[in-house]
Amino acid sequence: MGAGAPRLLGYADARNPNSAPGGATRLVDAPLDEAVGRLVADIRQFQPDIVIGHDALGQLTGHPDHRHTHHITLIAVEAAGLPHLYPDAGQPWQPSAFYAATHPQSAITDLGPLLSEVGKTLLTVPDEYVTAVVDVTAWLDRKWAAICSHLSQLKGKRPLPALLSRADAQRRDSILATEYFTRLSLPCGGPATSKLTGSPPRLW
């Protein structure tokens, strides 16, 4: 994605316990306070203005890791700005916004049939839940390359990346060209609050 090295919390996938080295705990089994603390440390070190995560549904198919990530991120973005929480995780830093990636009911025209072909149930939100719509057509090649780097998801019949890899390019581009988000409220003000100064916000 051109954003530098990824920061990994070190947990295993809910459906693949062997996905992390050294027999690491699955994310869904990890103590909530521990996982939040690790994410708080990364937020304080990276100091993003905007944090992007999954919505409460876990996006479309409700993967348990996606749902759990929503819970962890929602807590961590607020906790990161509170000096009395996780004092050993660095200086407080309050992101200005948390955007949850989501999918409105009206925007699944192309994607819905693709998933229903393999028996997947779609989890969408009412259109009015969406507060930001982003056209990412200019970055489609990079977005698709990033999706394809998730090699385990290109195997089998049911994973979404595998389904997209078998779709014709026009249909795939139509599905991937627009992204939808719900902005969730965060506290503002105080010495730990990030400031936008005219330069592009730091996304994480």
mmCIF file of C-alpha atoms in Angstrom:
data_model
loop_
_atom_site.group_PDB
_atom_site.id
_atom_site.type_symbol
_atom_site.label_atom_id
_atom_site.label_comp_id
_atom_site.label_asym_id
_atom_site.label_seq_id
_atom_site.Cartn_x
_atom_site.Cartn_y
_atom_site.Cartn_z
ATOM 1 C CA MET A 1 0.000 0.000 0.000
ATOM 2 C CA GLY A 2 3.035 2.262 0.196
ATOM 3 C CA ALA A 3 2.401 3.039 3.866
ATOM 4 C CA GLY A 4 5.531 1.422 5.276
ATOM 5 C CA ALA A 5 5.887 -1.764 7.284
ATOM 6 C CA PRO A 6 2.698 -3.087 8.900
ATOM 7 C CA ARG A 7 2.344 -3.057 12.686
ATOM 8 C CA LEU A 8 1.054 -6.446 13.819
ATOM 9 C CA LEU A 9 -0.432 -7.193 17.226
ATOM 10 C CA GLY A 10 0.721 -10.817 16.944
ATOM 11 C CA TYR A 11 -2.566 -12.692 17.273
ATOM 12 C CA ALA A 12 -3.794 -15.617 15.189
ATOM 13 C CA ASP A 13 -6.844 -15.744 12.926
ATOM 14 C CA ALA A 14 -10.084 -17.048 14.437
ATOM 15 C CA ARG A 15 -10.466 -19.621 11.670
ATOM 16 C CA ASN A 16 -6.778 -20.462 11.347
ATOM 17 C CA PRO A 17 -5.138 -20.823 14.787
ATOM 18 C CA ASN A 18 -1.793 -21.610 13.115
ATOM 19 C CA SER A 19 -1.683 -18.306 11.240
ATOM 20 C CA ALA A 20 0.596 -16.618 13.809
ATOM 21 C CA PRO A 21 4.054 -17.907 14.767
ATOM 22 C CA GLY A 22 4.877 -19.512 18.081
ATOM 23 C CA GLY A 23 1.387 -20.753 18.855
ATOM 24 C CA ALA A 24 0.053 -17.237 19.489
ATOM 25 C CA THR A 25 -3.428 -16.748 20.911
ATOM 26 C CA ARG A 26 -6.284 -16.154 18.488
ATOM 27 C CA LEU A 27 -7.433 -12.543 18.501
ATOM 28 C CA VAL A 28 -10.941 -13.559 19.568
ATOM 29 C CA ASP A 29 -9.492 -15.414 22.582
ATOM 30 C CA ALA A 30 -7.104 -12.697 23.725
ATOM 31 C CA PRO A 31 -7.958 -10.703 26.869
ATOM 32 C CA LEU A 32 -9.675 -7.509 25.732
ATOM 33 C CA ASP A 33 -7.546 -5.274 27.959
ATOM 34 C CA GLU A 34 -4.358 -6.795 26.560
ATOM 35 C CA ALA A 35 -5.371 -6.322 22.920
ATOM 36 C CA VAL A 36 -6.579 -2.770 23.533
ATOM 37 C CA GLY A 37 -3.319 -1.930 25.290
ATOM 38 C CA ARG A 38 -1.252 -3.145 22.346
ATOM 39 C CA LEU A 39 -3.301 -1.067 19.925
ATOM 40 C CA VAL A 40 -3.146 1.993 22.177
ATOM 41 C CA ALA A 41 0.658 1.749 22.137
ATOM 42 C CA ASP A 42 0.699 1.725 18.335
ATOM 43 C CA ILE A 43 -1.750 4.639 18.083
ATOM 44 C CA ARG A 44 0.326 6.729 20.471
ATOM 45 C CA GLN A 45 3.527 5.948 18.580
ATOM 46 C CA PHE A 46 2.112 6.516 15.085
ATOM 47 C CA GLN A 47 -0.139 9.454 16.078
ATOM 48 C CA PRO A 48 -2.771 9.165 13.322
ATOM 49 C CA ASP A 49 -5.337 11.912 12.808
ATOM 50 C CA ILE A 50 -7.870 9.409 11.473
ATOM 51 C CA VAL A 51 -8.270 5.736 12.349
ATOM 52 C CA ILE A 52 -10.092 3.408 9.954
ATOM 53 C CA GLY A 53 -11.533 0.092 11.100
ATOM 54 C CA HIS A 54 -14.333 -2.398 10.559
ATOM 55 C CA ASP A 55 -17.959 -1.674 11.390
ATOM 56 C CA ALA A 56 -19.840 -3.474 14.165
ATOM 57 C CA LEU A 57 -21.145 -6.091 11.711
ATOM 58 C CA GLY A 58 -17.662 -7.148 10.717
ATOM 59 C CA GLN A 59 -18.359 -5.968 7.164
ATOM 60 C CA LEU A 60 -20.555 -7.968 4.805
ATOM 61 C CA THR A 61 -19.922 -11.520 6.018
ATOM 62 C CA GLY A 62 -19.336 -10.889 9.717
ATOM 63 C CA HIS A 63 -15.951 -12.534 10.143
ATOM 64 C CA PRO A 64 -15.408 -12.938 13.925
ATOM 65 C CA ASP A 65 -11.989 -11.259 13.727
ATOM 66 C CA HIS A 66 -13.534 -8.244 11.990
ATOM 67 C CA ARG A 67 -16.237 -7.885 14.628
ATOM 68 C CA HIS A 68 -13.726 -8.227 17.446
ATOM 69 C CA THR A 69 -11.400 -5.736 15.762
ATOM 70 C CA HIS A 70 -14.242 -3.209 15.786
ATOM 71 C CA HIS A 71 -14.644 -3.582 19.552
ATOM 72 C CA ILE A 72 -10.911 -3.305 20.209
ATOM 73 C CA THR A 73 -10.427 -0.310 17.922
ATOM 74 C CA LEU A 74 -13.444 1.584 19.244
ATOM 75 C CA ILE A 75 -12.089 1.341 22.785
ATOM 76 C CA ALA A 76 -8.455 1.966 21.837
ATOM 77 C CA VAL A 77 -9.017 5.185 19.889
ATOM 78 C CA GLU A 78 -10.618 6.762 22.955
ATOM 79 C CA ALA A 79 -8.252 5.175 25.486
ATOM 80 C CA ALA A 80 -5.224 6.433 23.532
ATOM 81 C CA GLY A 81 -6.077 10.002 24.521
ATOM 82 C CA LEU A 82 -6.566 9.315 28.230
ATOM 83 C CA PRO A 83 -3.351 9.673 30.260
ATOM 84 C CA HIS A 84 -4.567 7.478 33.117
ATOM 85 C CA LEU A 85 -5.142 4.503 30.828
ATOM 86 C CA TYR A 86 -2.158 2.402 29.729
ATOM 87 C CA PRO A 87 0.423 4.873 31.129
ATOM 88 C CA ASP A 88 3.274 2.623 29.991
ATOM 89 C CA ALA A 89 2.105 2.747 26.365
ATOM 90 C CA GLY A 90 3.493 6.185 25.578
ATOM 91 C CA GLN A 91 2.282 9.773 25.669
ATOM 92 C CA PRO A 92 -1.484 10.239 25.158
ATOM 93 C CA TRP A 93 -2.652 10.922 21.630
ATOM 94 C CA GLN A 94 -6.270 11.471 20.610
ATOM 95 C CA PRO A 95 -7.180 10.789 16.958
ATOM 96 C CA SER A 96 -9.704 13.272 15.607
ATOM 97 C CA ALA A 97 -11.939 10.663 13.993
ATOM 98 C CA PHE A 98 -12.700 6.972 13.705
ATOM 99 C CA TYR A 99 -14.252 5.843 10.438
ATOM 100 C CA ALA A 100 -15.815 2.378 10.337
ATOM 101 C CA ALA A 101 -15.713 0.785 6.884
ATOM 102 C CA THR A 102 -19.190 -0.450 6.013
ATOM 103 C CA HIS A 103 -21.542 -1.396 3.171
ATOM 104 C CA PRO A 104 -24.961 0.218 2.584
ATOM 105 C CA GLN A 105 -27.853 -1.873 1.369
ATOM 106 C CA SER A 106 -28.179 0.119 -1.873
ATOM 107 C CA ALA A 107 -24.571 -0.517 -2.917
ATOM 108 C CA ILE A 108 -24.480 -4.298 -3.248
ATOM 109 C CA THR A 109 -25.905 -4.599 -6.759
ATOM 110 C CA ASP A 110 -22.772 -6.240 -8.181
ATOM 111 C CA LEU A 111 -21.420 -7.779 -5.000
ATOM 112 C CA GLY A 112 -24.624 -9.340 -3.689
ATOM 113 C CA PRO A 113 -25.060 -11.944 -6.451
ATOM 114 C CA LEU A 114 -21.351 -12.798 -6.305
ATOM 115 C CA LEU A 115 -21.548 -13.731 -2.619
ATOM 116 C CA SER A 116 -24.955 -15.373 -2.804
ATOM 117 C CA GLU A 117 -23.567 -17.771 -5.415
ATOM 118 C CA VAL A 118 -21.514 -19.418 -2.651
ATOM 119 C CA GLY A 119 -24.184 -19.183 0.030
ATOM 120 C CA LYS A 120 -22.816 -16.178 1.896
ATOM 121 C CA THR A 121 -25.233 -13.938 3.758
ATOM 122 C CA LEU A 122 -24.664 -10.221 3.326
ATOM 123 C CA LEU A 123 -24.574 -7.964 6.367
ATOM 124 C CA THR A 124 -25.315 -4.399 5.283
ATOM 125 C CA VAL A 125 -26.372 -1.204 7.036
ATOM 126 C CA PRO A 126 -29.228 1.182 6.161
ATOM 127 C CA ASP A 127 -28.074 3.828 3.716
ATOM 128 C CA GLU A 128 -28.502 6.600 6.276
ATOM 129 C CA TYR A 129 -25.736 5.039 8.416
ATOM 130 C CA VAL A 130 -23.149 5.997 5.789
ATOM 131 C CA THR A 131 -21.507 9.366 6.436
ATOM 132 C CA ALA A 132 -18.665 9.249 3.885
ATOM 133 C CA VAL A 133 -18.469 7.860 0.351
ATOM 134 C CA VAL A 134 -15.031 7.702 -1.286
ATOM 135 C CA ASP A 135 -14.307 7.112 -4.970
ATOM 136 C CA VAL A 136 -11.051 5.128 -5.100
ATOM 137 C CA THR A 137 -11.016 4.533 -8.862
ATOM 138 C CA ALA A 138 -7.623 6.233 -9.166
ATOM 139 C CA TRP A 139 -6.116 3.636 -6.812
ATOM 140 C CA LEU A 140 -7.828 0.490 -8.094
ATOM 141 C CA ASP A 141 -4.632 -1.165 -9.305
ATOM 142 C CA ARG A 142 -2.942 -0.642 -5.952
ATOM 143 C CA LYS A 143 -6.038 -1.750 -4.032
ATOM 144 C CA TRP A 144 -6.348 -4.945 -6.052
ATOM 145 C CA ALA A 145 -2.629 -5.698 -5.666
ATOM 146 C CA ALA A 146 -3.025 -5.295 -1.892
ATOM 147 C CA ILE A 147 -5.989 -7.681 -1.843
ATOM 148 C CA CYS A 148 -4.063 -10.225 -3.894
ATOM 149 C CA SER A 149 -1.179 -10.113 -1.408
ATOM 150 C CA HIS A 150 -3.495 -11.865 1.088
ATOM 151 C CA LEU A 151 -2.578 -15.202 -0.491
ATOM 152 C CA SER A 152 -4.643 -17.491 1.746
ATOM 153 C CA GLN A 153 -7.795 -15.621 0.720
ATOM 154 C CA LEU A 154 -7.221 -16.323 -2.968
ATOM 155 C CA LYS A 155 -7.681 -20.050 -2.411
ATOM 156 C CA GLY A 156 -10.939 -21.933 -2.255
ATOM 157 C CA LYS A 157 -14.388 -21.033 -3.526
ATOM 158 C CA ARG A 158 -15.851 -18.859 -0.759
ATOM 159 C CA PRO A 159 -13.401 -16.112 0.321
ATOM 160 C CA LEU A 160 -14.297 -12.747 -1.193
ATOM 161 C CA PRO A 161 -10.844 -12.139 -2.745
ATOM 162 C CA ALA A 162 -11.097 -15.542 -4.444
ATOM 163 C CA LEU A 163 -14.535 -14.641 -5.781
ATOM 164 C CA LEU A 164 -13.248 -11.313 -7.073
ATOM 165 C CA SER A 165 -10.257 -12.974 -8.727
ATOM 166 C CA ARG A 166 -12.637 -15.104 -10.799
ATOM 167 C CA ALA A 167 -14.886 -12.187 -11.768
ATOM 168 C CA ASP A 168 -14.354 -10.255 -14.976
ATOM 169 C CA ALA A 169 -12.305 -7.088 -14.588
ATOM 170 C CA GLN A 170 -15.203 -4.709 -15.261
ATOM 171 C CA ARG A 171 -17.381 -6.287 -12.578
ATOM 172 C CA ARG A 172 -14.506 -6.404 -10.108
ATOM 173 C CA ASP A 173 -13.635 -2.743 -10.702
ATOM 174 C CA SER A 174 -17.264 -1.752 -10.205
ATOM 175 C CA ILE A 175 -17.309 -3.516 -6.820
ATOM 176 C CA LEU A 176 -13.985 -2.088 -5.626
ATOM 177 C CA ALA A 177 -14.233 1.483 -6.946
ATOM 178 C CA THR A 178 -16.248 2.929 -4.053
ATOM 179 C CA GLU A 179 -15.728 2.677 -0.312
ATOM 180 C CA TYR A 180 -18.235 3.571 2.395
ATOM 181 C CA PHE A 181 -17.689 4.676 5.981
ATOM 182 C CA THR A 182 -19.563 5.663 9.102
ATOM 183 C CA ARG A 183 -17.853 8.308 11.214
ATOM 184 C CA LEU A 184 -18.099 7.461 14.902
ATOM 185 C CA SER A 185 -17.889 10.240 17.471
ATOM 186 C CA LEU A 186 -14.681 10.764 19.430
ATOM 187 C CA PRO A 187 -13.824 13.203 22.203
ATOM 188 C CA CYS A 188 -12.139 16.405 21.051
ATOM 189 C CA GLY A 189 -10.121 19.110 22.758
ATOM 190 C CA GLY A 190 -7.421 18.977 25.402
ATOM 191 C CA PRO A 191 -3.646 18.721 25.110
ATOM 192 C CA ALA A 192 -3.711 15.217 23.643
ATOM 193 C CA THR A 193 -5.882 16.175 20.670
ATOM 194 C CA SER A 194 -4.299 15.948 17.228
ATOM 195 C CA LYS A 195 -4.301 19.058 15.050
ATOM 196 C CA LEU A 196 -4.827 19.257 11.307
ATOM 197 C CA THR A 197 -2.544 21.937 9.889
ATOM 198 C CA GLY A 198 -3.366 21.880 6.218
ATOM 199 C CA SER A 199 -1.213 18.866 5.434
ATOM 200 C CA PRO A 200 -2.942 15.558 4.570
ATOM 201 C CA PRO A 201 -4.283 13.773 7.673
ATOM 202 C CA ARG A 202 -2.422 10.647 8.794
ATOM 203 C CA LEU A 203 -4.607 7.618 8.224
ATOM 204 C CA TRP A 204 -4.248 4.317 10.026
#
